[in-house]
Amino acid sequence: MTSPLMSVYNRAPLAFTHGEGVWLHGDDGEAYLDCVGGIATDALGHAHPTLVAALTAQAGKLWHVSNIFRIPEQEALAERLTASCFADVAFFANSGSEAVECALKTARKYHAANGAPERIDIIGFDGSFHGRTYAAINAAGNPSYVEGFGPRLPGYIQVRFGDMETLAKHIASPTTAAVILEPVQGEGGARAFSGEQLRAIRATCTAHGVLLIHDEVQSGMGRTGRLFAHQWFEEAAPDIMAIAKALGGGFPVGACLATAHAASGMVVGVHGSTFGGNPLAMAVAIAAFDEIATAPMMAHVRVIADILSTGLNAIAARYPDLVVDVRGKGLLVGVKLVSNNRAFMALARAHRLLVAGGGDNCVRLLPALIMSEDEAREALVRFEATLATARAEAQLTQTSVLADAVQ
Ligand SMILES: *Cc1c(COP(=O)(O)O)cnc(C)c1O
């Protein structure tokens, strides 16, 4: 089948006509329990009435104006964001990659503006994902994303996840600008840094005048049961943070947040965006923020996360032949499988359950934060049913292999 689309995605043969909450309605007439959530993006589920109202109200007033004018909605969202974390200022972009791009530029510009232009090195970790721009793929260093795109950019260093000794050596280097990490790696397979590691990295960066960037594009905006994942731990806050995905509840928007100190190089003219932070995006993001950033919502996320993790661990114990382990934090859940994760995703679809893939042969569950307790239990039922099918298929293959061998 030829398609007019660039063939960069491995797409499932399924499209959706509409959604409601954690349910997606396929063009095959079936209802699917959505544990992908547009990859941790549809934090309030599909067609959330508050977001629909915010979008349609703004659509009748003003969509887009240039950033050469004040955009009061940006100020309103920036006030909310900075009041709820370490940051003093925000820059709005359209995506996670752009938020990361701004974070990296902010870090290098800080050093250049403060008399140390030789500090350009960005230290990243294996298993990271920071997006698809040149800077983002170089910072994450995933070979399959950088190969064939010309020479690697200078000034990017990779450290093995957990190798704190090598990391400390690089942080101490006089050419290091910043460390970038995801407190909970998303695409890499829901791998979380420990509080101890995050605090140690924070302290080492501070000691050497190196900036710390957290990429909370996936882990942020309530996904782990706190507004930002690093807020689980005292004294772990970064200097700069990229967020996106759930920020707009499905509307494209990202942000780079920073302390005033870290952003001291970001003066008039050094950065910008045409669409970034336009009134339409801001109206939806403000509405999403006010729904997400509440104590009851965070408490709810922790309840649902507990149901999923308890249930999945019990299932893992019943299927040691198929499940390696369950990891992640909050509603950023990874299940590492023995057999191919892509095949499992297709089997899950047959059980009307949608799960995302992930590195390290994981499948990820990234449901909307509003998933109910009953829906969480239903997801577990469908997950286990998928494993039962996988086990039956494996046994069938084994039997036929045996039969072939006998013949
Ligand atoms: C998705 C993601 C990005 C990239 O976001 P895009 O909106 O796809 O550009 C960056 N970092 C992390 C941690 C992500 O999960």
Short mmCIF file of C-alpha atoms and ligand atoms in Angstrom, two decimals:
data_model
loop_
_atom_site.label_atom_id
_atom_site.label_comp_id
_atom_site.label_asym_id
_atom_site.label_seq_id
_atom_site.Cartn_x
_atom_site.Cartn_y
_atom_site.Cartn_z
CA MET A 1 0.00 0.00 0.00
CA THR A 2 1.50 3.35 -0.94
CA SER A 3 0.83 6.28 1.34
CA PRO A 4 1.24 10.00 0.76
CA LEU A 5 2.75 10.20 4.27
CA MET A 6 6.43 9.95 5.10
CA SER A 7 6.81 6.47 6.46
CA VAL A 8 8.51 7.35 9.75
CA TYR A 9 5.91 5.74 12.00
CA ASN A 10 5.13 2.12 12.72
CA ARG A 11 1.38 2.62 12.75
CA ALA A 12 -1.24 0.19 13.98
CA PRO A 13 -3.95 -0.48 11.40
CA LEU A 14 -6.51 1.41 13.46
CA ALA A 15 -7.99 4.93 13.48
CA PHE A 16 -10.40 6.57 15.88
CA THR A 17 -13.49 8.63 15.29
CA HIS A 18 -13.96 10.11 18.75
CA GLY A 19 -13.10 9.70 22.39
CA GLU A 20 -14.53 10.26 25.83
CA GLY A 21 -12.50 10.07 29.03
CA VAL A 22 -10.21 7.04 28.82
CA TRP A 23 -12.22 5.48 25.99
CA LEU A 24 -11.43 5.73 22.29
CA HIS A 25 -13.92 4.69 19.61
CA GLY A 26 -12.29 2.96 16.67
CA ASP A 27 -13.45 3.20 13.08
CA ASP A 28 -14.04 -0.53 13.46
CA GLY A 29 -16.95 0.27 15.77
CA GLU A 30 -15.16 -0.99 18.89
CA ALA A 31 -14.49 0.91 22.14
CA TYR A 32 -10.86 0.76 23.31
CA LEU A 33 -9.59 1.36 26.83
CA ASP A 34 -6.87 3.94 26.23
CA CYS A 35 -3.72 3.45 28.31
CA VAL A 36 -1.60 5.34 25.76
CA GLY A 37 -3.22 8.72 26.24
CA GLY A 38 -1.52 10.17 23.17
CA ILE A 39 1.75 9.22 24.92
CA ALA A 40 1.11 10.78 28.33
CA THR A 41 -0.49 13.80 26.69
CA ASP A 42 -4.27 13.46 27.08
CA ALA A 43 -3.95 13.90 30.85
CA LEU A 44 -7.63 14.77 31.26
CA GLY A 45 -8.82 12.11 28.84
CA HIS A 46 -10.55 12.78 25.56
CA ALA A 47 -13.10 15.56 25.03
CA HIS A 48 -12.88 16.86 28.60
CA PRO A 49 -15.76 19.35 28.84
CA THR A 50 -13.66 22.05 30.56
CA LEU A 51 -11.00 21.91 27.85
CA VAL A 52 -13.58 21.85 25.07
CA ALA A 53 -15.23 24.92 26.58
CA ALA A 54 -11.89 26.75 26.98
CA LEU A 55 -10.89 25.98 23.40
CA THR A 56 -14.18 26.95 21.81
CA ALA A 57 -14.53 30.14 23.88
CA GLN A 58 -11.03 31.28 22.87
CA ALA A 59 -11.57 30.22 19.25
CA GLY A 60 -14.35 32.78 18.94
CA LYS A 61 -12.17 35.58 20.32
CA LEU A 62 -8.53 35.43 19.27
CA TRP A 63 -6.31 32.63 17.95
CA HIS A 64 -2.96 34.10 17.26
CA VAL A 65 -1.02 37.28 17.75
CA SER A 66 2.71 37.84 17.51
CA ASN A 67 4.98 37.74 20.50
CA ILE A 68 5.91 41.32 19.67
CA PHE A 69 2.78 42.10 21.71
CA ARG A 70 1.91 41.25 25.29
CA ILE A 71 -0.08 38.04 25.54
CA PRO A 72 -1.83 38.19 28.94
CA GLU A 73 -2.76 34.50 28.80
CA GLN A 74 0.98 33.67 28.73
CA GLU A 75 1.52 35.72 31.84
CA ALA A 76 -1.40 33.95 33.54
CA LEU A 77 -0.03 30.47 32.74
CA ALA A 78 3.56 31.45 33.60
CA GLU A 79 2.36 32.75 36.97
CA ARG A 80 0.66 29.44 37.69
CA LEU A 81 3.69 27.38 36.64
CA THR A 82 6.31 29.43 38.45
CA ALA A 83 4.18 29.55 41.60
CA SER A 84 4.12 25.76 41.68
CA CYS A 85 7.81 24.96 41.24
CA PHE A 86 11.39 26.24 41.57
CA ALA A 87 11.19 28.43 38.46
CA ASP A 88 10.89 32.19 38.12
CA VAL A 89 10.31 32.54 34.38
CA ALA A 90 8.81 30.62 31.46
CA PHE A 91 9.23 30.53 27.69
CA PHE A 92 6.40 28.96 25.70
CA ALA A 93 6.96 26.71 22.71
CA ASN A 94 4.86 24.28 20.67
CA SER A 95 6.36 20.93 21.58
CA GLY A 96 8.59 19.01 23.93
CA SER A 97 11.53 19.15 21.53
CA GLU A 98 11.29 22.91 21.35
CA ALA A 99 11.07 23.16 25.13
CA VAL A 100 14.24 21.03 25.38
CA GLU A 101 15.89 23.13 22.68
CA CYS A 102 15.19 26.28 24.71
CA ALA A 103 16.48 24.60 27.87
CA LEU A 104 19.79 23.68 26.21
CA LYS A 105 20.19 27.14 24.69
CA THR A 106 19.39 28.75 28.04
CA ALA A 107 22.12 26.70 29.73
CA ARG A 108 24.85 27.51 27.23
CA LYS A 109 23.83 31.14 27.02
CA TYR A 110 24.01 31.42 30.80
CA HIS A 111 27.68 30.49 30.79
CA ALA A 112 28.47 32.65 27.77
CA ALA A 113 26.78 35.62 29.41
CA ASN A 114 28.57 34.97 32.69
CA GLY A 115 32.10 34.94 31.34
CA ALA A 116 32.55 31.23 30.64
CA PRO A 117 31.78 30.72 26.92
CA GLU A 118 34.01 27.62 26.94
CA ARG A 119 31.35 25.83 28.99
CA ILE A 120 29.38 24.15 26.20
CA ASP A 121 29.24 20.46 27.09
CA ILE A 122 25.86 18.95 27.78
CA ILE A 123 25.89 15.66 29.68
CA GLY A 124 23.05 13.23 28.95
CA PHE A 125 22.22 9.63 29.84
CA ASP A 126 21.73 6.50 27.81
CA GLY A 127 18.10 5.45 27.48
CA SER A 128 17.03 9.10 27.39
CA PHE A 129 14.61 10.66 24.98
CA HIS A 130 14.52 14.42 24.54
CA GLY A 131 12.76 14.78 21.20
CA ARG A 132 13.75 14.84 17.54
CA THR A 133 15.53 18.11 16.84
CA TYR A 134 19.28 17.96 16.22
CA ALA A 135 20.05 19.16 19.73
CA ALA A 136 17.56 16.76 21.29
CA ILE A 137 18.85 13.67 19.46
CA ASN A 138 22.44 14.60 20.28
CA ALA A 139 21.62 15.13 23.94
CA ALA A 140 19.88 11.75 24.18
CA GLY A 141 22.43 10.01 21.97
CA ASN A 142 20.22 7.10 20.91
CA PRO A 143 22.25 5.68 17.97
CA SER A 144 19.20 4.83 15.87
CA TYR A 145 18.03 8.45 16.05
CA VAL A 146 21.36 10.13 15.22
CA GLU A 147 22.81 7.80 12.56
CA GLY A 148 22.60 9.04 9.01
CA PHE A 149 21.93 12.63 9.98
CA GLY A 150 25.46 13.91 9.48
CA PRO A 151 28.17 14.37 12.07
CA ARG A 152 27.31 14.30 15.75
CA LEU A 153 27.14 17.81 17.17
CA PRO A 154 30.09 18.86 19.32
CA GLY A 155 29.51 19.42 23.01
CA TYR A 156 27.38 16.40 23.90
CA ILE A 157 28.60 13.73 26.30
CA GLN A 158 26.86 10.50 27.22
CA VAL A 159 26.98 8.76 30.57
CA ARG A 160 25.60 5.34 31.39
CA PHE A 161 22.44 5.50 33.52
CA GLY A 162 23.50 4.92 37.12
CA ASP A 163 27.23 5.48 36.54
CA MET A 164 27.54 8.21 39.16
CA GLU A 165 31.33 8.11 39.24
CA THR A 166 31.82 8.91 35.55
CA LEU A 167 29.08 11.48 35.80
CA ALA A 168 30.83 13.28 38.66
CA LYS A 169 34.07 13.38 36.61
CA HIS A 170 32.31 15.00 33.67
CA ILE A 171 30.47 17.49 35.86
CA ALA A 172 33.82 18.59 37.29
CA SER A 173 35.19 19.37 33.82
CA PRO A 174 35.73 23.11 33.15
CA THR A 175 33.94 22.83 29.77
CA THR A 176 30.69 21.40 31.14
CA ALA A 177 27.60 23.59 30.79
CA ALA A 178 24.76 21.40 32.01
CA VAL A 179 23.41 17.96 32.82
CA ILE A 180 20.11 16.95 31.24
CA LEU A 181 18.02 14.06 32.56
CA GLU A 182 14.49 12.76 32.78
CA PRO A 183 13.69 12.09 36.47
CA VAL A 184 11.67 9.15 35.14
CA GLN A 185 12.80 8.09 31.68
CA GLY A 186 9.75 7.68 29.48
CA GLU A 187 10.56 6.29 26.03
CA GLY A 188 13.57 4.50 27.52
CA GLY A 189 11.23 2.16 29.39
CA ALA A 190 9.89 3.94 32.50
CA ARG A 191 13.23 3.88 34.29
CA ALA A 192 13.32 6.18 37.34
CA PHE A 193 16.28 7.88 38.97
CA SER A 194 16.27 7.37 42.75
CA GLY A 195 15.85 10.35 45.05
CA GLU A 196 19.37 9.74 46.27
CA GLN A 197 20.75 9.94 42.72
CA LEU A 198 18.77 13.07 41.87
CA ARG A 199 19.98 14.80 45.04
CA ALA A 200 23.59 13.77 44.44
CA ILE A 201 23.48 15.05 40.87
CA ARG A 202 21.94 18.31 42.08
CA ALA A 203 24.62 18.78 44.72
CA THR A 204 27.50 17.98 42.34
CA CYS A 205 26.17 20.37 39.70
CA THR A 206 25.85 23.14 42.28
CA ALA A 207 29.37 22.53 43.57
CA HIS A 208 30.83 22.97 40.08
CA GLY A 209 28.65 25.79 38.77
CA VAL A 210 27.01 23.43 36.27
CA LEU A 211 23.33 23.89 35.45
CA LEU A 212 20.88 21.04 35.93
CA ILE A 213 18.12 20.54 33.36
CA HIS A 214 15.20 18.23 34.03
CA ASP A 215 13.26 17.03 31.04
CA GLU A 216 9.80 16.54 32.56
CA VAL A 217 8.04 16.57 29.22
CA GLN A 218 6.60 13.14 30.02
CA SER A 219 6.94 12.85 33.81
CA GLY A 220 5.61 16.33 34.58
CA MET A 221 2.14 17.83 34.92
CA GLY A 222 0.91 15.37 37.51
CA ARG A 223 1.80 12.07 35.88
CA THR A 224 3.70 10.70 38.88
CA GLY A 225 1.24 11.93 41.50
CA ARG A 226 3.07 15.19 42.11
CA LEU A 227 2.89 18.11 39.73
CA PHE A 228 6.53 17.46 38.79
CA ALA A 229 8.34 14.17 39.37
CA HIS A 230 11.37 15.77 41.05
CA GLN A 231 9.04 17.23 43.69
CA TRP A 232 8.91 13.80 45.31
CA PHE A 233 12.36 14.59 46.63
CA GLU A 234 13.73 17.44 48.72
CA GLU A 235 16.67 19.35 47.31
CA ALA A 236 16.44 17.77 43.88
CA ALA A 237 15.02 20.72 41.92
CA PRO A 238 16.76 21.65 38.66
CA ASP A 239 17.71 25.11 37.39
CA ILE A 240 15.87 24.63 34.10
CA MET A 241 12.98 22.34 33.18
CA ALA A 242 11.31 21.39 29.92
CA ILE A 243 7.64 20.44 29.97
CA ALA A 244 5.07 19.73 27.25
CA LYS A 245 2.85 16.69 26.56
CA ALA A 246 0.15 16.96 29.29
CA LEU A 247 0.61 20.72 29.58
CA GLY A 248 -2.04 21.33 26.93
CA GLY A 249 -4.10 18.22 27.62
CA GLY A 250 -3.71 17.32 23.93
CA PHE A 251 -3.27 20.80 22.49
CA PRO A 252 0.30 21.30 21.21
CA VAL A 253 2.21 23.41 23.71
CA GLY A 254 5.51 23.20 25.56
CA ALA A 255 7.40 25.36 28.02
CA CYS A 256 10.91 25.92 29.26
CA LEU A 257 10.97 26.99 32.90
CA ALA A 258 14.03 28.40 34.64
CA THR A 259 15.24 30.29 37.64
CA ALA A 260 15.92 33.97 36.97
CA HIS A 261 19.61 33.22 37.55
CA ALA A 262 19.77 30.38 34.99
CA ALA A 263 17.81 32.48 32.49
CA SER A 264 20.12 35.48 32.89
CA GLY A 265 21.53 35.06 29.38
CA MET A 266 18.12 34.94 27.72
CA VAL A 267 17.77 38.60 26.83
CA VAL A 268 15.82 40.37 24.08
CA GLY A 269 16.43 38.88 20.66
CA VAL A 270 18.31 35.70 21.56
CA HIS A 271 15.35 33.30 21.24
CA GLY A 272 11.78 33.27 20.03
CA SER A 273 8.92 31.46 18.30
CA THR A 274 6.09 32.45 15.99
CA PHE A 275 3.43 30.17 17.39
CA GLY A 276 4.89 29.60 20.86
CA GLY A 277 2.41 30.60 23.54
CA ASN A 278 -0.35 31.84 21.28
CA PRO A 279 -3.69 32.68 22.93
CA LEU A 280 -5.40 29.49 21.72
CA ALA A 281 -2.71 27.24 23.24
CA MET A 282 -2.59 29.30 26.42
CA ALA A 283 -6.37 29.21 26.95
CA VAL A 284 -6.40 25.41 26.81
CA ALA A 285 -3.24 25.05 28.90
CA ILE A 286 -4.58 27.33 31.63
CA ALA A 287 -7.78 25.28 31.79
CA ALA A 288 -5.76 22.05 31.87
CA PHE A 289 -3.47 23.39 34.57
CA ASP A 290 -6.38 24.38 36.81
CA GLU A 291 -7.84 20.87 36.48
CA ILE A 292 -4.55 19.03 37.03
CA ALA A 293 -2.69 21.07 39.65
CA THR A 294 -4.96 20.35 42.61
CA ALA A 295 -4.37 18.27 45.72
CA PRO A 296 -7.42 16.04 45.07
CA MET A 297 -6.24 15.29 41.50
CA MET A 298 -2.74 14.39 42.70
CA ALA A 299 -4.24 12.20 45.44
CA HIS A 300 -6.42 10.50 42.80
CA VAL A 301 -3.40 9.82 40.59
CA ARG A 302 -1.65 8.14 43.52
CA VAL A 303 -4.69 5.94 44.20
CA ILE A 304 -4.98 4.84 40.56
CA ALA A 305 -1.21 4.36 40.30
CA ASP A 306 -1.33 2.14 43.37
CA ILE A 307 -4.13 -0.01 41.91
CA LEU A 308 -2.19 -0.41 38.67
CA SER A 309 1.16 -1.16 40.26
CA THR A 310 -0.25 -3.58 42.85
CA GLY A 311 -2.32 -5.30 40.16
CA LEU A 312 0.49 -5.48 37.61
CA ASN A 313 2.94 -6.85 40.17
CA ALA A 314 0.44 -9.57 41.07
CA ILE A 315 -0.05 -10.34 37.38
CA ALA A 316 3.72 -10.41 36.85
CA ALA A 317 3.99 -13.03 39.60
CA ARG A 318 1.40 -15.17 37.79
CA TYR A 319 3.20 -14.78 34.45
CA PRO A 320 6.93 -15.09 35.25
CA ASP A 321 7.34 -16.75 31.83
CA LEU A 322 6.16 -13.55 30.08
CA VAL A 323 6.84 -10.60 32.40
CA VAL A 324 10.32 -9.57 33.55
CA ASP A 325 9.34 -6.70 35.85
CA VAL A 326 7.09 -3.72 36.50
CA ARG A 327 8.69 -0.29 36.88
CA GLY A 328 8.10 3.43 36.60
CA LYS A 329 6.42 5.96 38.84
CA GLY A 330 2.80 6.99 39.25
CA LEU A 331 0.92 6.69 35.98
CA LEU A 332 4.12 6.34 34.01
CA VAL A 333 4.19 2.57 34.20
CA GLY A 334 6.46 0.19 32.32
CA VAL A 335 6.10 -3.56 32.06
CA LYS A 336 9.18 -5.29 30.72
CA LEU A 337 8.24 -8.35 28.68
CA VAL A 338 10.10 -11.51 27.75
CA SER A 339 8.69 -11.68 24.24
CA ASN A 340 8.41 -8.88 21.70
CA ASN A 341 6.59 -5.79 23.02
CA ARG A 342 5.21 -4.83 19.59
CA ALA A 343 3.53 -8.22 19.25
CA PHE A 344 2.05 -7.75 22.72
CA MET A 345 0.63 -4.33 21.75
CA ALA A 346 -1.20 -5.94 18.82
CA LEU A 347 -2.54 -8.72 21.06
CA ALA A 348 -3.72 -6.10 23.57
CA ARG A 349 -5.63 -4.32 20.82
CA ALA A 350 -7.49 -7.55 20.18
CA HIS A 351 -8.56 -7.30 23.83
CA ARG A 352 -9.55 -3.64 23.21
CA LEU A 353 -6.71 -2.36 25.35
CA LEU A 354 -4.28 0.27 24.05
CA VAL A 355 -0.76 0.32 25.50
CA ALA A 356 2.35 2.15 24.31
CA GLY A 357 5.73 0.67 23.46
CA GLY A 358 8.96 1.63 25.14
CA GLY A 359 12.68 0.94 25.21
CA ASP A 360 14.14 -2.14 26.87
CA ASN A 361 11.25 -4.24 25.46
CA CYS A 362 8.69 -2.55 27.72
CA VAL A 363 5.10 -1.71 27.16
CA ARG A 364 3.99 1.46 28.91
CA LEU A 365 0.68 2.37 30.50
CA LEU A 366 0.19 6.14 30.43
CA PRO A 367 -3.53 6.58 31.03
CA ALA A 368 -5.32 9.85 31.63
CA LEU A 369 -4.99 11.09 35.19
CA ILE A 370 -8.79 10.99 35.46
CA MET A 371 -9.00 7.21 34.98
CA SER A 372 -11.46 5.81 37.54
CA GLU A 373 -10.74 2.95 39.92
CA ASP A 374 -13.10 0.68 37.95
CA GLU A 375 -11.38 1.60 34.70
CA ALA A 376 -7.99 0.85 36.26
CA ARG A 377 -9.24 -2.59 37.32
CA GLU A 378 -10.67 -3.14 33.83
CA ALA A 379 -7.26 -2.28 32.36
CA LEU A 380 -5.71 -4.94 34.61
CA VAL A 381 -8.28 -7.53 33.50
CA ARG A 382 -7.53 -6.81 29.85
CA PHE A 383 -3.79 -6.78 30.45
CA GLU A 384 -3.93 -10.21 32.08
CA ALA A 385 -6.24 -11.53 29.34
CA THR A 386 -3.64 -10.38 26.79
CA LEU A 387 -0.93 -12.27 28.66
CA ALA A 388 -3.15 -15.38 28.74
CA THR A 389 -3.51 -15.17 24.96
CA ALA A 390 0.24 -14.65 24.58
CA ARG A 391 0.94 -17.70 26.73
CA ALA A 392 -1.55 -19.83 24.79
CA GLU A 393 0.04 -18.74 21.51
CA ALA A 394 3.53 -19.50 22.80
CA GLN A 395 2.42 -22.98 23.88
CA LEU A 396 0.77 -23.56 20.50
CA THR A 397 3.99 -22.60 18.71
CA GLN A 398 5.97 -24.87 21.00
CA THR A 399 3.60 -27.78 20.34
CA SER A 400 3.84 -27.30 16.58
CA VAL A 401 7.62 -27.01 16.76
CA LEU A 402 7.64 -30.28 18.71
CA ALA A 403 5.27 -31.87 16.22
CA ASP A 404 7.52 -30.72 13.33
CA ALA A 405 10.52 -32.18 15.13
CA VAL A 406 8.79 -35.54 15.58
CA GLN A 407 7.74 -35.77 11.93
C1 LIG B 1 7.90 13.31 24.09
C2 LIG B 1 9.11 13.77 24.75
C3 LIG B 1 9.90 14.80 24.19
C4 LIG B 1 9.63 15.40 22.84
O1 LIG B 1 8.38 16.03 22.76
P1 LIG B 1 7.77 16.35 21.33
O2 LIG B 1 6.52 17.14 21.67
O3 LIG B 1 7.51 15.07 20.65
O4 LIG B 1 8.75 17.18 20.58
C5 LIG B 1 11.00 15.24 24.91
N1 LIG B 1 11.31 14.71 26.10
C6 LIG B 1 10.58 13.72 26.66
C7 LIG B 1 10.97 13.19 27.99
C8 LIG B 1 9.47 13.21 26.00
O5 LIG B 1 8.78 12.21 26.53
#
